[in-house]
Coordinates of C-alpha atoms in Angstrom, one line a residue:
Chain A
M1 CA 0.1 -0.2 0.8
R2 CA 2.9 3.1 -1.0
P3 CA 1.0 6.0 -1.6
Q4 CA 1.3 6.6 -5.0
P5 CA 3.5 9.4 -5.6
G6 CA 2.5 13.0 -6.2
S7 CA -0.3 12.8 -3.9
P8 CA 0.9 12.1 -1.0
W9 CA -2.5 13.9 0.3
R10 CA -5.1 12.1 -1.2
A11 CA -2.9 8.7 0.1
V12 CA -3.6 10.5 3.5
A13 CA -7.0 11.0 2.9
L14 CA -8.0 8.5 1.7
P15 CA -7.7 5.9 4.3
L16 CA -9.1 8.6 6.8
G17 CA -12.1 8.7 5.4
T18 CA -12.8 5.0 5.1
I19 CA -12.0 4.9 9.1
L20 CA -14.3 7.2 9.6
G21 CA -16.9 6.3 7.3
M22 CA -16.9 3.3 9.5
A23 CA -16.7 4.3 12.5
V24 CA -20.0 6.4 11.3
A25 CA -21.2 3.4 10.4
W26 CA -20.7 1.5 13.4
E27 CA -22.3 3.7 15.3
V28 CA -25.5 3.6 12.9
V29 CA -25.6 0.0 12.4
A30 CA -25.2 -0.2 16.5
R31 CA -28.1 2.2 16.9
G32 CA -29.9 1.5 14.4
A33 CA -30.8 -2.1 13.9
D34 CA -32.1 -4.1 16.9
I35 CA -28.9 -5.7 17.8
S36 CA -28.6 -5.6 22.2
A37 CA -26.0 -3.6 23.1
H38 CA -24.7 -6.6 25.3
I39 CA -23.7 -8.1 21.7
F40 CA -22.6 -5.1 19.7
P41 CA -22.6 -1.4 21.5
P42 CA -22.2 1.6 19.4
L43 CA -18.7 3.2 19.1
S44 CA -19.6 5.8 21.5
V45 CA -20.3 3.6 24.8
V46 CA -17.4 1.9 23.6
L47 CA -15.4 5.0 23.6
A48 CA -16.7 6.0 26.2
E49 CA -16.2 3.0 28.4
G50 CA -12.2 2.9 27.1
W51 CA -12.1 6.7 28.9
R52 CA -14.0 5.2 32.1
V53 CA -10.9 2.5 32.6
G54 CA -8.3 5.4 31.1
P55 CA -6.0 5.5 33.9
T56 CA -5.5 1.2 33.8
L57 CA -6.5 1.4 29.9
A58 CA -2.3 3.3 29.7
R59 CA -0.8 1.5 32.9
S60 CA -1.9 -1.6 31.1
V61 CA -0.3 0.0 27.7
L62 CA 2.3 1.2 29.3
R63 CA 2.9 -3.1 30.5
T64 CA 2.5 -4.8 27.5
F65 CA 4.8 -2.4 25.1
I66 CA 7.5 -2.9 27.3
E67 CA 7.0 -6.4 27.3
T68 CA 6.7 -6.1 23.8
G69 CA 9.9 -4.1 23.2
L70 CA 12.4 -6.4 25.3
G71 CA 11.1 -10.4 23.4
F72 CA 11.3 -7.4 20.5
I73 CA 14.7 -6.8 20.7
L74 CA 16.0 -9.9 22.5
G75 CA 14.4 -12.0 19.4
A76 CA 15.7 -10.0 17.2
A77 CA 19.3 -9.9 17.7
F78 CA 19.0 -13.5 18.4
G79 CA 17.2 -14.4 14.8
I80 CA 19.6 -12.2 13.6
L81 CA 22.7 -13.3 15.0
C82 CA 21.3 -16.8 14.2
G83 CA 20.3 -15.9 10.7
V84 CA 23.9 -14.2 9.9
A85 CA 25.2 -18.1 11.8
F86 CA 23.6 -20.1 9.6
A87 CA 24.2 -18.5 6.2
L88 CA 28.3 -19.2 7.8
V89 CA 29.0 -21.5 8.9
R90 CA 26.4 -24.3 6.7
P91 CA 27.2 -27.5 8.8
L92 CA 25.2 -26.0 11.8
E93 CA 22.6 -24.8 9.8
R94 CA 22.4 -28.7 8.3
A95 CA 22.0 -29.6 11.9
L96 CA 19.6 -27.0 13.6
F97 CA 17.4 -24.4 11.0
P98 CA 15.6 -28.4 11.1
L99 CA 14.4 -27.3 15.1
F100 CA 14.2 -23.9 14.6
V101 CA 11.1 -25.6 12.0
V102 CA 9.6 -27.6 14.2
S103 CA 9.7 -25.8 17.6
Q104 CA 7.5 -23.4 15.2
T105 CA 4.8 -25.7 15.3
I106 CA 4.6 -25.5 19.0
P107 CA 1.4 -24.4 20.4
V108 CA 3.7 -21.4 22.8
V109 CA 0.8 -20.8 25.0
A110 CA 0.3 -24.1 25.3
F111 CA 4.2 -23.5 27.3
G112 CA 2.0 -20.6 28.8
A113 CA 1.9 -21.9 32.1
L114 CA 5.1 -23.7 31.8
V115 CA 7.1 -20.5 31.4
I116 CA 5.3 -19.2 34.6
I117 CA 7.3 -21.4 36.1
W118 CA 10.5 -21.7 34.7
F119 CA 11.1 -18.3 34.7
G120 CA 8.3 -16.8 37.7
N121 CA 5.2 -14.9 37.1
T122 CA 7.5 -11.5 35.8
I123 CA 7.7 -9.1 33.3
L124 CA 10.9 -11.7 32.5
S125 CA 8.3 -15.0 31.0
K126 CA 5.7 -12.7 28.9
V127 CA 9.3 -11.3 27.5
V128 CA 10.6 -14.6 26.8
I129 CA 7.0 -15.5 24.7
A130 CA 7.1 -12.6 22.7
F131 CA 11.1 -13.4 21.8
Y132 CA 9.8 -17.3 21.1
L133 CA 7.3 -15.6 18.7
T134 CA 9.8 -12.8 17.4
F135 CA 12.7 -14.9 16.4
F136 CA 12.0 -17.0 13.6
P137 CA 10.8 -14.5 11.5
V138 CA 14.0 -12.5 11.5
T139 CA 16.4 -16.3 12.0
V140 CA 14.3 -16.7 8.2
N141 CA 15.0 -13.8 6.2
T142 CA 18.3 -12.6 8.0
H143 CA 19.3 -16.2 6.8
S144 CA 18.3 -16.8 3.0
G145 CA 19.0 -11.8 2.8
M146 CA 22.3 -13.2 3.8
L147 CA 22.2 -16.2 1.0
A148 CA 21.1 -14.6 -1.8
V149 CA 23.7 -11.9 -2.6
D150 CA 25.2 -12.0 -5.8
P151 CA 27.6 -14.5 -5.7
Q152 CA 29.8 -12.2 -8.4
K153 CA 29.8 -9.5 -5.8
I154 CA 31.5 -11.6 -3.2
E155 CA 34.1 -13.1 -5.6
L156 CA 34.9 -9.6 -6.9
M157 CA 35.4 -8.3 -3.8
R158 CA 37.7 -11.6 -2.9
A159 CA 39.6 -10.6 -5.8
F160 CA 40.3 -7.3 -4.8
G161 CA 41.8 -8.6 -1.6
A162 CA 38.9 -8.2 0.8
S163 CA 39.3 -9.9 4.2
A164 CA 36.3 -12.2 5.2
S165 CA 34.9 -9.7 7.7
Q166 CA 34.9 -6.6 5.3
I167 CA 32.6 -8.9 3.0
F168 CA 30.7 -9.3 5.5
W169 CA 30.2 -5.7 6.8
K170 CA 30.6 -4.3 3.4
L171 CA 28.5 -6.8 1.4
R172 CA 26.6 -9.5 2.9
F173 CA 25.1 -7.6 5.7
P174 CA 24.2 -4.0 4.1
A175 CA 22.8 -6.6 0.9
A176 CA 20.3 -8.6 2.8
L177 CA 18.8 -5.7 5.8
P178 CA 16.2 -5.1 3.2
T179 CA 14.9 -8.3 3.8
I180 CA 16.1 -8.6 7.0
A181 CA 13.8 -4.9 8.1
V182 CA 11.0 -7.1 6.3
A183 CA 10.5 -9.3 8.9
L184 CA 11.2 -7.1 11.6
R185 CA 8.3 -5.4 11.0
L186 CA 6.2 -9.4 10.7
G187 CA 7.6 -10.1 13.7
V188 CA 6.9 -7.0 16.4
S189 CA 3.6 -7.6 15.8
L190 CA 4.1 -11.2 16.7
S191 CA 5.7 -10.0 20.0
L192 CA 2.2 -8.2 20.7
I193 CA 0.8 -11.2 20.6
G194 CA 2.8 -13.2 22.9
A195 CA 2.9 -10.1 25.3
I196 CA -0.5 -10.8 25.3
V197 CA -0.6 -14.3 25.1
G198 CA 2.1 -14.7 28.2
E199 CA -0.3 -12.1 30.0
W200 CA -3.5 -14.1 30.5
F201 CA -1.1 -16.9 32.3
G202 CA -1.6 -15.2 35.9
D203 CA -0.2 -11.6 35.9
T204 CA -2.1 -7.8 37.2
V205 CA -2.1 -5.1 34.7
G206 CA -1.1 -5.5 30.4
L207 CA -4.2 -5.8 28.3
G208 CA -4.3 -9.7 28.2
V209 CA -5.4 -9.2 31.4
M210 CA -7.9 -7.2 30.7
L211 CA -8.9 -9.1 28.0
I212 CA -8.9 -12.4 30.1
Q213 CA -11.5 -9.7 32.7
A214 CA -13.4 -8.5 30.3
M215 CA -14.7 -11.9 28.8
Y216 CA -15.3 -13.2 32.5
T217 CA -18.0 -10.2 33.0
E218 CA -18.3 -10.5 29.1
S219 CA -18.5 -7.0 29.0
V220 CA -18.7 -6.2 25.8
P221 CA -17.9 -2.2 26.1
R222 CA -14.6 -3.1 27.2
L223 CA -13.6 -5.4 25.1
W224 CA -13.6 -3.5 22.2
A225 CA -12.0 -0.8 24.1
L226 CA -9.5 -3.3 24.2
I227 CA -9.6 -4.7 20.5
I228 CA -8.9 -0.6 19.2
T229 CA -6.2 -0.2 21.9
C230 CA -4.7 -2.8 20.8
G231 CA -4.9 -2.3 17.1
L232 CA -3.6 1.7 17.8
L233 CA -0.7 -0.4 19.4
G234 CA -0.1 -3.2 17.0
A235 CA -0.8 -0.2 14.0
S236 CA 2.2 2.1 15.9
L237 CA 4.7 -1.0 16.7
Y238 CA 4.1 -1.2 13.1
A239 CA 4.6 2.3 12.0
V240 CA 8.1 3.4 14.1
I241 CA 9.8 0.1 13.3
A242 CA 9.0 1.0 8.9
V243 CA 10.0 4.6 10.2
I244 CA 13.5 3.3 11.1
E245 CA 13.7 1.0 8.1
R246 CA 13.2 3.8 5.9
R247 CA 15.6 5.9 8.1
V248 CA 18.4 2.7 8.3
V249 CA 18.1 0.8 4.2
W250 CA 17.4 3.7 2.5
W251 CA 19.5 2.2 0.4
R252 CA 17.4 -0.5 -0.4
T253 CA 15.8 -2.3 -4.1
D254 CA 12.1 -3.2 -2.8
A255 CA 12.8 -6.5 -1.3
Chain B
M1 CA 0.9 -5.8 4.6
A2 CA 3.8 -6.1 1.9
D3 CA 6.0 -7.6 4.4
R4 CA 4.1 -10.8 5.4
R5 CA 3.7 -12.3 2.2
L6 CA 7.4 -11.3 1.4
M7 CA 8.1 -12.8 4.8
A8 CA 6.1 -16.2 3.9
K9 CA 8.5 -15.7 0.7
S10 CA 12.0 -16.1 1.6
A11 CA 10.4 -18.8 4.4
L12 CA 8.9 -20.5 2.5
G13 CA 11.3 -20.9 -0.3
A14 CA 13.8 -21.7 2.0
A15 CA 12.2 -24.1 2.9
R16 CA 11.9 -25.1 -0.5
L17 CA 15.5 -24.6 -1.8
N18 CA 16.1 -27.2 0.8
L19 CA 13.0 -29.6 0.2
G20 CA 13.2 -29.4 -3.7
R21 CA 16.7 -30.3 -4.4
A22 CA 17.2 -33.6 -2.6
T23 CA 16.6 -37.1 -2.2
A24 CA 13.6 -38.0 0.6
L25 CA 17.3 -39.6 2.7
Q26 CA 19.1 -36.2 3.3
R27 CA 15.9 -34.3 2.9
F28 CA 15.5 -36.0 6.6
L29 CA 18.1 -37.3 8.1
P30 CA 19.8 -34.3 9.1
L31 CA 16.4 -33.6 10.8
A32 CA 16.5 -37.4 12.6
V33 CA 19.8 -36.8 14.1
S34 CA 19.1 -32.9 15.6
L35 CA 15.9 -34.4 16.8
A36 CA 18.2 -37.8 17.9
V37 CA 20.5 -35.8 19.2
L38 CA 18.5 -33.6 21.4
L39 CA 15.7 -35.2 22.9
G40 CA 18.9 -37.3 23.9
T41 CA 20.2 -34.8 25.1
W42 CA 17.3 -33.4 27.1
E43 CA 16.9 -37.6 29.1
I44 CA 20.0 -37.7 29.8
V45 CA 20.1 -34.0 32.1
V46 CA 17.0 -34.9 33.4
W47 CA 18.1 -38.2 34.1
Y48 CA 20.9 -37.3 35.3
F49 CA 20.2 -33.3 37.5
D50 CA 17.0 -35.6 38.7
V51 CA 14.7 -32.4 37.1
K52 CA 10.9 -32.5 38.8
V53 CA 8.8 -33.5 36.8
F54 CA 6.5 -29.8 37.2
V55 CA 9.7 -28.9 35.0
L56 CA 10.3 -30.5 32.8
P57 CA 10.2 -34.4 32.1
A58 CA 12.1 -36.8 30.6
P59 CA 11.1 -36.7 26.8
S60 CA 10.1 -41.2 27.7
A61 CA 8.2 -40.2 30.1
I62 CA 5.5 -37.5 28.0
A63 CA 6.1 -40.6 25.7
A64 CA 5.0 -43.3 27.9
E65 CA 2.1 -40.6 29.0
V66 CA 1.2 -40.6 24.9
V67 CA 0.6 -44.2 25.0
D68 CA -1.1 -44.2 28.1
R69 CA -3.7 -41.4 27.5
W70 CA -4.3 -42.1 23.7
P71 CA -8.2 -41.8 23.7
I72 CA -7.9 -39.4 25.3
L73 CA -5.7 -37.5 23.5
Q74 CA -6.9 -39.0 20.0
K75 CA -10.0 -37.8 21.0
A76 CA -8.9 -34.2 21.4
V77 CA -6.6 -33.7 18.7
L78 CA -9.0 -34.9 16.0
A79 CA -11.6 -32.3 17.3
T80 CA -9.3 -30.1 17.4
L81 CA -8.5 -30.9 13.6
N82 CA -12.1 -30.7 12.7
E83 CA -12.0 -27.0 13.6
A84 CA -8.7 -26.4 12.5
L85 CA -9.6 -27.8 9.0
T86 CA -12.5 -26.3 8.9
G87 CA -11.4 -23.0 8.9
F88 CA -8.9 -23.4 7.4
A89 CA -10.9 -24.5 4.2
L90 CA -13.3 -21.2 4.8
G91 CA -10.0 -19.4 5.4
I92 CA -8.9 -20.0 2.1
A93 CA -12.3 -19.7 0.6
I94 CA -13.1 -17.0 1.6
G95 CA -9.6 -15.0 1.3
L96 CA -9.3 -16.2 -2.8
L97 CA -13.5 -15.2 -3.6
L98 CA -12.7 -12.0 -1.7
A99 CA -9.4 -10.9 -2.7
M100 CA -11.3 -11.5 -6.2
V101 CA -13.4 -9.7 -6.0
L102 CA -11.1 -6.9 -4.2
V103 CA -9.3 -7.1 -8.1
L104 CA -12.8 -7.5 -10.3
T105 CA -13.3 -4.0 -8.9
P106 CA -10.8 -1.0 -8.1
P107 CA -13.0 1.3 -6.3
L108 CA -13.8 -0.8 -4.0
E109 CA -10.4 -2.0 -3.0
A110 CA -9.4 1.5 -2.9
A111 CA -11.7 2.4 -0.2
L112 CA -12.3 -1.3 1.3
M113 CA -8.2 -1.9 1.6
P114 CA -7.0 0.9 5.0
V115 CA -10.5 -1.1 6.5
L116 CA -8.6 -4.3 5.8
V117 CA -5.3 -3.2 7.1
A118 CA -6.6 -1.8 9.8
I119 CA -8.8 -4.7 11.1
N120 CA -5.2 -6.7 9.9
C121 CA -3.6 -4.5 13.2
V122 CA -5.5 -5.9 15.4
P123 CA -3.6 -9.0 17.6
V124 CA -6.0 -11.7 16.3
V125 CA -5.8 -12.8 19.7
A126 CA -7.7 -10.2 21.2
Y127 CA -10.0 -11.1 19.0
T128 CA -10.8 -14.5 20.6
P129 CA -12.9 -13.5 23.8
L130 CA -14.9 -11.9 22.0
A131 CA -15.8 -14.3 19.8
L132 CA -16.2 -16.4 22.7
I133 CA -19.2 -14.4 24.2
W134 CA -21.0 -13.8 20.4
L135 CA -19.7 -17.2 19.4
G136 CA -20.1 -19.6 22.2
I137 CA -18.0 -21.7 23.3
G138 CA -19.1 -25.2 21.1
P139 CA -16.2 -25.5 18.1
A140 CA -18.0 -22.2 16.2
S141 CA -15.9 -19.6 18.2
K142 CA -12.9 -21.7 17.1
I143 CA -13.6 -22.3 13.7
A144 CA -14.5 -18.0 13.8
M145 CA -11.1 -17.2 14.4
V146 CA -9.0 -19.3 12.6
V147 CA -11.6 -17.6 9.7
I148 CA -10.4 -14.8 10.6
A149 CA -6.6 -15.4 11.3
V150 CA -6.7 -18.2 7.5
S151 CA -8.8 -15.6 5.8
F152 CA -6.1 -12.9 5.8
V153 CA -3.0 -14.3 5.2
I154 CA -4.8 -15.9 1.6
L155 CA -6.5 -12.2 1.1
L156 CA -3.5 -10.2 1.4
N157 CA -1.0 -13.0 -0.4
T158 CA -3.1 -14.2 -2.8
L159 CA -3.8 -10.5 -4.0
Q160 CA -0.5 -10.0 -4.8
G161 CA -0.3 -12.7 -6.9
L162 CA -3.7 -11.8 -8.5
K163 CA -1.8 -8.8 -10.0
R164 CA 1.3 -10.7 -11.2
P165 CA 0.2 -10.7 -15.3
E166 CA 1.7 -7.4 -16.5
E167 CA -0.8 -5.1 -18.1
G168 CA 0.4 -5.8 -22.1
Q169 CA -1.4 -9.2 -21.4
I170 CA -4.4 -8.5 -20.0
N171 CA -4.2 -5.3 -22.7
L172 CA -4.1 -7.7 -25.1
M173 CA -6.4 -11.0 -24.0
R174 CA -9.3 -7.8 -23.9
S175 CA -8.5 -6.4 -26.8
F176 CA -9.8 -10.2 -28.6
G177 CA -13.0 -9.2 -26.2
A178 CA -12.1 -11.5 -23.2
S179 CA -14.6 -10.1 -20.0
R180 CA -12.7 -9.2 -16.6
L181 CA -14.2 -12.7 -16.1
R182 CA -12.2 -14.7 -18.5
I183 CA -8.9 -12.1 -17.7
M184 CA -9.5 -13.8 -14.4
W185 CA -10.0 -17.6 -15.1
T186 CA -7.7 -17.4 -17.4
L187 CA -4.7 -15.1 -16.8
R188 CA -4.6 -14.2 -13.6
L189 CA -5.5 -17.5 -11.3
P190 CA -3.0 -19.7 -12.6
A191 CA -0.5 -17.0 -11.9
A192 CA -1.3 -16.2 -8.6
M193 CA -1.5 -19.3 -7.1
P194 CA 2.0 -19.9 -6.3
S195 CA 1.5 -17.0 -3.9
L196 CA -1.8 -18.7 -2.6
V197 CA -0.3 -21.9 -1.5
N198 CA 2.7 -19.9 -0.1
G199 CA -0.4 -17.8 1.7
M200 CA -1.5 -22.2 2.7
R201 CA 1.4 -23.2 3.7
V202 CA 1.5 -20.2 6.4
G203 CA -2.5 -20.6 7.3
I204 CA -2.1 -23.9 8.2
V205 CA -0.1 -23.7 10.9
R206 CA -1.0 -20.8 11.7
A207 CA -5.2 -22.8 12.0
M208 CA -3.8 -25.0 14.3
I209 CA -2.5 -22.3 17.4
I210 CA -4.7 -19.9 17.2
A211 CA -7.4 -23.0 17.5
I212 CA -5.1 -24.4 20.6
V213 CA -5.5 -20.4 21.8
S214 CA -8.8 -20.3 21.7
E215 CA -10.0 -24.0 23.6
M216 CA -7.7 -22.6 25.4
L217 CA -10.2 -19.7 26.5
G218 CA -12.5 -21.3 26.9
A219 CA -13.8 -25.4 25.5
Y220 CA -15.3 -28.2 25.6
R221 CA -12.9 -30.0 24.1
G222 CA -9.9 -30.3 22.1
I223 CA -5.8 -30.6 23.1
G224 CA -6.4 -26.4 24.4
W225 CA -9.1 -27.8 26.5
I226 CA -6.7 -30.7 27.5
I227 CA -3.8 -27.8 28.5
F228 CA -5.6 -25.6 29.9
Q229 CA -7.3 -28.9 32.8
A230 CA -3.6 -30.1 33.2
T231 CA -2.9 -26.4 33.9
Q232 CA -5.3 -26.8 35.7
Q233 CA -5.2 -29.1 38.1
V234 CA -0.8 -29.0 37.6
N235 CA -0.6 -32.3 35.8
F236 CA 2.3 -30.7 33.4
L237 CA 3.4 -34.8 32.5
Q238 CA 0.6 -34.2 30.6
V239 CA 0.9 -30.6 29.3
W240 CA 3.6 -31.9 27.9
A241 CA 1.4 -35.1 25.6
A242 CA -1.4 -33.0 24.7
I243 CA 2.0 -30.2 22.9
A244 CA 3.8 -33.0 21.4
V245 CA 0.5 -34.9 20.7
S246 CA -0.3 -31.4 18.6
S247 CA 2.9 -31.1 17.3
V248 CA 3.2 -33.4 15.7
A249 CA -0.1 -32.8 13.6
S250 CA 1.3 -29.4 12.4
M251 CA 3.6 -31.2 11.4
V252 CA 2.2 -33.7 9.2
L253 CA -0.3 -31.1 8.2
Y254 CA 2.7 -29.3 7.3
L255 CA 3.9 -32.1 4.8
L256 CA 1.4 -33.3 3.5
L257 CA 0.3 -29.6 2.3
V258 CA 4.1 -29.5 0.9
W259 CA 3.5 -33.1 -0.9
V260 CA -0.1 -31.5 -2.4
D261 CA 1.5 -28.8 -3.4
R262 CA 4.5 -30.7 -5.6
K263 CA 2.2 -33.4 -7.3
V264 CA -0.8 -31.0 -7.7
V265 CA 0.7 -27.7 -8.3
W266 CA 2.1 -28.8 -12.1
W267 CA 3.3 -25.2 -13.7
K268 CA 6.0 -24.1 -10.7

């Protein structure tokens, strides 16, 4: 969804207009149609509920944000390290890469309770779950990005006497960065999911906790307020990564 | 959104490179060896350090538990598979249909795409409580969650695939009097097949995980339900057994899809 060149205003106006239209449609349908507010509350009710629980909501967002951020940074660092190692040391790739793939078929939530036992009922256990969801896509993309480097360029650098570390820092790693950036954008969304799910297993603050509480009290307006909040948090995290990416990976051809 | 499909492409592309040019033995030998080493080390560590069952049970104990509880686990995994596969099939149908409609009517795409992107920004797990309240704790809520997760992956992948044919080819067909539908059927759809299959590969693993996550929040049966119950009863051996069964099930589904892909999508 890249904005069309020459119409920056349209690129902003169209999505904004659609979202405003959606908000109005939501309000009108929920009020007009004969649906009980318990099932489908109007947007105004949802926003009022969000406002009412504002302070708790703000604390929860902050908490979930910290968990997501820590899990994401650790997962991204680990993923890049593993991806680089797999790309440079083929035997390592043969031995470990399949295990990485297998690890992703394991539903991490199933481990929720175990992670709490291993790491205590602290912020650490949520970070671990966010980490677990993040590292795999980053590993895979770092690996494939490093391998996709044109071998002729490597030969050229080698012919001019470049050392292995020079080839790595000047060619392989920069060439892989656009692919890595793609995985980072996916990873930050997954981190958020990990943090939210991790909070289901016992905590007092956090968006995941609020979701569970709202479910048990069957408070649909609050659920909607939380869904919107989660969406906003997810979108902002995504945007932050995208902005950093545009600054750092300015040379990206279309990855 | 572009990143998802690229992600899917590169992840699965890597997997395909590994799978494509090797015999069955070469393909599975590294996996078998590393799994064996992992399980062996695990077993020895647990035995040597006398690790408590609730911290980490030995693989042999987990295997014994799976055998012991097979009737229950089998029923649960079938229930979960049923939800995951129903949702998967519906999700593919909805995602594919929506992608085709959006490509056929560009104004609709311009209007709907921001909405879809907004919906996609919400972590899918946030919808789970709402699905449970709306649809009850039977299979319907799980299927709905899987449909949401899968249809998005399929939609985004297919949309990109459907747009791949070049303008020139499309104009050529149009100048020979082909209708939009005909162009869709004979040119765009075949071109979108590889991206569709990539979406399916990502989707199938996600379908199982989402079904299990939803079951853990409330269900009558299924692997997620077993895990939830076992957690409540502090029976961690059973948690591990359920995890083992569901992981094997998702792996089998994934390999099945890879196999079907190679047998059926002959035009790649």
